[in-house]
PDB file of C-alpha atoms in Angstrom:
ATOM      1  CA  MET A 198     228.431 125.388  13.496  1.00 41.00           C
ATOM      2  CA  GLU A 199     231.542 122.994  14.270  1.00 48.00           C
ATOM      3  CA  ARG A 200     234.407 122.978  11.772  1.00 47.00           C
ATOM      4  CA  ASN A 201     237.156 120.473  11.384  1.00 48.00           C
ATOM      5  CA  ASP A 202     241.002 121.403  11.801  1.00 51.00           C
ATOM      6  CA  ALA A 203     241.001 123.142   8.672  1.00 47.00           C
ATOM      7  CA  GLY A 204     238.396 124.838   9.667  1.00 48.00           C
ATOM      8  CA  ILE A 205     235.423 123.078   7.192  1.00 47.00           C
ATOM      9  CA  TRP A 206     231.943 123.039   7.468  1.00 44.00           C
ATOM     10  CA  LYS A 207     231.607 119.501   9.404  1.00 50.00           C
ATOM     11  CA  THR A 208     230.433 117.430   6.150  1.00 51.00           C
ATOM     12  CA  ASP A 209     227.471 115.276   8.086  1.00 52.00           C
ATOM     13  CA  ASP A 210     225.721 118.677   9.104  1.00 61.00           C
ATOM     14  CA  THR A 211     222.986 119.824   7.454  1.00 60.00           C
ATOM     15  CA  ILE A 212     220.858 122.717   6.871  1.00 60.00           C
ATOM     16  CA  GLY A 213     219.079 122.162   9.589  1.00 62.00           C
ATOM     17  CA  ASP A 214     221.976 121.517  11.786  1.00 62.00           C
ATOM     18  CA  LEU A 215     223.408 125.101  11.154  1.00 60.00           C
ATOM     19  CA  LEU A 216     219.897 126.439  11.507  1.00 63.00           C
ATOM     20  CA  THR A 217     219.090 124.989  14.611  1.00 63.00           C
ATOM     21  CA  LYS A 218     221.935 125.037  16.599  1.00 63.00           C
ATOM     22  CA  GLY A 219     222.458 127.425  19.808  1.00 60.00           C
ATOM     23  CA  ARG A 220     218.893 128.947  18.909  1.00 58.00           C
ATOM     24  CA  GLY A 221     216.584 129.502  21.926  1.00 62.00           C
ATOM     25  CA  GLU A 222     213.777 129.684  18.598  1.00 70.00           C
ATOM     26  CA  ALA A 223     212.177 127.469  16.093  1.00 78.00           C
ATOM     27  CA  VAL A 224     213.192 127.108  12.738  1.00 86.00           C
ATOM     28  CA  VAL A 225     210.687 127.730  10.388  1.00 90.00           C
ATOM     29  CA  LEU A 226     211.709 126.118   6.576  1.00 92.00           C
ATOM     30  CA  ALA A 227     210.284 127.819   3.643  1.00 93.00           C
ATOM     31  CA  GLY A 228     207.868 129.741   6.352  1.00 92.00           C
ATOM     32  CA  ARG A 229     205.635 126.872   6.419  1.00 94.00           C
ATOM     33  CA  TYR A 230     208.252 123.635   8.316  1.00 95.00           C
ATOM     34  CA  LYS A 231     208.182 124.236  12.010  1.00 94.00           C
ATOM     35  CA  VAL A 232     211.836 121.798  12.863  1.00 93.00           C
ATOM     36  CA  VAL A 233     210.832 119.972  16.177  1.00 92.00           C
ATOM     37  CA  ARG A 234     214.089 117.786  16.183  1.00 91.00           C
ATOM     38  CA  LYS A 235     216.360 115.739  13.654  1.00 89.00           C
ATOM     39  CA  LEU A 236     215.682 112.023  13.436  1.00 91.00           C
ATOM     40  CA  GLY A 237     218.619 110.566  11.517  1.00 85.00           C
ATOM     41  CA  GLU A 238     220.965 111.409   9.399  1.00 83.00           C
ATOM     42  CA  GLY A 239     223.161 109.567   6.276  1.00 78.00           C
ATOM     43  CA  GLY A 240     225.373 109.286   3.391  1.00 74.00           C
ATOM     44  CA  MET A 241     223.311 112.145   1.754  1.00 77.00           C
ATOM     45  CA  GLY A 242     222.544 114.446   4.209  1.00 83.00           C
ATOM     46  CA  SER A 243     220.250 113.903   7.801  1.00 88.00           C
ATOM     47  CA  VAL A 244     216.170 113.538   8.388  1.00 92.00           C
ATOM     48  CA  TRP A 245     214.460 116.143  10.671  1.00 93.00           C
ATOM     49  CA  LEU A 246     210.597 116.059  12.295  1.00 95.00           C
ATOM     50  CA  ALA A 247     208.713 118.425  11.039  1.00 96.00           C
ATOM     51  CA  GLU A 248     205.145 120.299  12.297  1.00 97.00           C
ATOM     52  CA  ASP A 249     203.709 121.687   8.320  1.00 97.00           C
ATOM     53  CA  ALA A 250     202.190 125.303   9.685  1.00 94.00           C
ATOM     54  CA  LYS A 251     199.062 124.829   6.890  1.00 94.00           C
ATOM     55  CA  LEU A 252     198.269 122.183   8.107  1.00 92.00           C
ATOM     56  CA  ASP A 253     197.351 123.067  12.111  1.00 91.00           C
ATOM     57  CA  GLY A 254     200.771 121.438  13.009  1.00 92.00           C
ATOM     58  CA  ARG A 255     200.532 117.800  10.803  1.00 95.00           C
ATOM     59  CA  LYS A 256     204.194 116.307  11.462  1.00 97.00           C
ATOM     60  CA  VAL A 257     205.824 115.874   8.870  1.00 97.00           C
ATOM     61  CA  ALA A 258     210.263 114.112   7.738  1.00 96.00           C
ATOM     62  CA  ILE A 259     212.666 116.686   5.508  1.00 96.00           C
ATOM     63  CA  LYS A 260     215.180 115.326   4.129  1.00 93.00           C
ATOM     64  CA  MET A 261     218.569 117.990   3.788  1.00 92.00           C
ATOM     65  CA  LEU A 262     221.656 117.744   1.949  1.00 89.00           C
ATOM     66  CA  PRO A 263     224.415 118.260   3.642  1.00 83.00           C
ATOM     67  CA  VAL A 264     226.090 121.435   3.992  1.00 79.00           C
ATOM     68  CA  VAL A 265     228.706 121.442   1.420  1.00 82.00           C
ATOM     69  CA  LEU A 266     226.229 120.351  -0.532  1.00 85.00           C
ATOM     70  CA  ALA A 267     223.477 122.863  -0.158  1.00 84.00           C
ATOM     71  CA  THR A 268     224.767 125.029  -3.144  1.00 86.00           C
ATOM     72  CA  ASN A 269     226.314 122.196  -5.160  1.00 89.00           C
ATOM     73  CA  ALA A 270     223.752 122.397  -7.893  1.00 92.00           C
ATOM     74  CA  ARG A 271     224.371 118.898  -9.627  1.00 94.00           C
ATOM     75  CA  ALA A 272     223.453 117.537  -5.843  1.00 91.00           C
ATOM     76  CA  ILE A 273     220.574 119.589  -5.604  1.00 93.00           C
ATOM     77  CA  GLY A 274     219.813 117.801  -9.310  1.00 94.00           C
ATOM     78  CA  GLN A 275     219.579 114.886  -8.034  1.00 93.00           C
ATOM     79  CA  LEU A 276     217.869 115.469  -5.280  1.00 93.00           C
ATOM     80  CA  LYS A 277     215.165 116.772  -7.071  1.00 94.00           C
ATOM     81  CA  ALA A 278     215.284 113.758  -9.413  1.00 94.00           C
ATOM     82  CA  GLU A 279     214.868 111.376  -6.069  1.00 91.00           C
ATOM     83  CA  ALA A 280     211.395 113.589  -5.715  1.00 94.00           C
ATOM     84  CA  LYS A 281     210.565 112.563  -9.182  1.00 95.00           C
ATOM     85  CA  VAL A 282     210.794 108.753  -9.171  1.00 93.00           C
ATOM     86  CA  ALA A 283     209.758 109.139  -5.441  1.00 91.00           C
ATOM     87  CA  LEU A 284     206.322 110.494  -6.346  1.00 92.00           C
ATOM     88  CA  GLN A 285     205.684 107.627  -8.896  1.00 91.00           C
ATOM     89  CA  LEU A 286     205.709 105.898  -6.230  1.00 89.00           C
ATOM     90  CA  SER A 287     202.899 104.558  -3.952  1.00 88.00           C
ATOM     91  CA  HIS A 288     202.136 101.130  -1.854  1.00 88.00           C
ATOM     92  CA  PRO A 289     201.120 101.411   1.781  1.00 89.00           C
ATOM     93  CA  LYS A 290     204.517 100.267   2.903  1.00 87.00           C
ATOM     94  CA  ILE A 291     206.634 103.664   0.863  1.00 89.00           C
ATOM     95  CA  VAL A 292     206.886 106.538   2.710  1.00 91.00           C
ATOM     96  CA  ALA A 293     205.205 109.570   1.107  1.00 93.00           C
ATOM     97  CA  LEU A 294     206.385 111.747  -0.607  1.00 95.00           C
ATOM     98  CA  ARG A 295     204.866 115.422  -0.154  1.00 94.00           C
ATOM     99  CA  SER A 296     206.583 117.802  -1.450  1.00 93.00           C
ATOM    100  CA  PHE A 297     209.932 119.634  -3.090  1.00 95.00           C
ATOM    101  CA  GLU A 298     211.253 122.690  -1.549  1.00 94.00           C
ATOM    102  CA  ASP A 299     214.173 124.688  -3.212  1.00 90.00           C
ATOM    103  CA  SER A 300     213.431 127.662  -0.681  1.00 88.00           C
ATOM    104  CA  ASP A 301     216.025 130.913   1.071  1.00 84.00           C
ATOM    105  CA  GLU A 302     217.364 127.599   3.660  1.00 85.00           C
ATOM    106  CA  GLY A 303     217.818 125.338   1.270  1.00 87.00           C
ATOM    107  CA  ALA A 304     216.387 122.317  -0.709  1.00 92.00           C
ATOM    108  CA  PHE A 305     214.952 119.696   0.689  1.00 94.00           C
ATOM    109  CA  LEU A 306     211.979 116.869   0.659  1.00 95.00           C
ATOM    110  CA  VAL A 307     209.022 117.070   2.571  1.00 96.00           C
ATOM    111  CA  MET A 308     207.636 113.326   3.876  1.00 95.00           C
ATOM    112  CA  ASP A 309     204.827 111.995   5.405  1.00 95.00           C
ATOM    113  CA  TYR A 310     206.128 110.890   9.160  1.00 96.00           C
ATOM    114  CA  VAL A 311     206.291 107.618  10.603  1.00 93.00           C
ATOM    115  CA  PRO A 312     207.052 106.885  13.841  1.00 93.00           C
ATOM    116  CA  GLY A 313     208.821 104.577  14.962  1.00 90.00           C
ATOM    117  CA  LYS A 314     212.634 103.409  15.569  1.00 87.00           C
ATOM    118  CA  THR A 315     215.413 103.041  13.017  1.00 84.00           C
ATOM    119  CA  LEU A 316     216.599  99.508  12.028  1.00 86.00           C
ATOM    120  CA  GLU A 317     220.628 100.415  14.061  1.00 87.00           C
ATOM    121  CA  GLN A 318     218.435 101.219  16.882  1.00 89.00           C
ATOM    122  CA  ILE A 319     216.426  98.465  17.055  1.00 91.00           C
ATOM    123  CA  LEU A 320     219.885  96.167  16.436  1.00 92.00           C
ATOM    124  CA  ALA A 321     221.534  98.324  19.115  1.00 94.00           C
ATOM    125  CA  GLU A 322     219.090  97.443  21.390  1.00 94.00           C
ATOM    126  CA  LYS A 323     218.340  93.744  21.330  1.00 92.00           C
ATOM    127  CA  GLY A 324     222.081  92.947  18.957  1.00 91.00           C
ATOM    128  CA  MET A 325     221.238  90.125  16.936  1.00 92.00           C
ATOM    129  CA  LEU A 326     217.267  89.075  15.729  1.00 94.00           C
ATOM    130  CA  PRO A 327     216.131  86.118  15.139  1.00 94.00           C
ATOM    131  CA  GLU A 328     214.835  84.713  12.118  1.00 95.00           C
ATOM    132  CA  ALA A 329     210.967  84.950  12.364  1.00 95.00           C
ATOM    133  CA  GLU A 330     211.881  89.107  13.829  1.00 93.00           C
ATOM    134  CA  VAL A 331     214.114  89.225  10.369  1.00 94.00           C
ATOM    135  CA  LEU A 332     211.181  87.976   8.362  1.00 94.00           C
ATOM    136  CA  GLN A 333     208.479  89.935  10.328  1.00 92.00           C
ATOM    137  CA  ILE A 334     210.792  93.496   9.879  1.00 90.00           C
ATOM    138  CA  PHE A 335     212.301  92.646   5.561  1.00 92.00           C
ATOM    139  CA  LYS A 336     208.572  90.756   5.291  1.00 93.00           C
ATOM    140  CA  PRO A 337     206.622  94.673   4.034  1.00 89.00           C
ATOM    141  CA  VAL A 338     209.863  95.377   2.764  1.00 88.00           C
ATOM    142  CA  ALA A 339     209.676  93.139  -0.121  1.00 91.00           C
ATOM    143  CA  GLU A 340     206.198  93.809  -0.341  1.00 89.00           C
ATOM    144  CA  ALA A 341     207.547  97.540  -1.184  1.00 87.00           C
ATOM    145  CA  LEU A 342     209.859  96.383  -3.730  1.00 85.00           C
TER     146      LEU A 342
END
């Protein structure tokens, strides 16, 4: 785990980063989710691909808070509130939330895993997109909203 010049943990590292750096063996969260790899990260944490050992290795996505917020009661409360809202949503174009976990490794959300590329990856590969392709990407988003 890297620290900045002041010896403080990097703000974008998550519990997943801490648990997986420099380890050869698999990391298992909440006794059931085997972490495979990081899928992406944003301002409020990172998302990891994992396999659910209790459901025959079904692939799931796990959202974790940054380390600096991992023990922050307010941040954990916001993550739990996010889970409650997400559980109320049901639409074919919205990823389903499966669980909110608060284990020894920290609090995290468990969601269905949807393989594919992020918008950032698509833009990095193709640059500016033609209007038709933008509509193809964002029409399902608009339908879900």
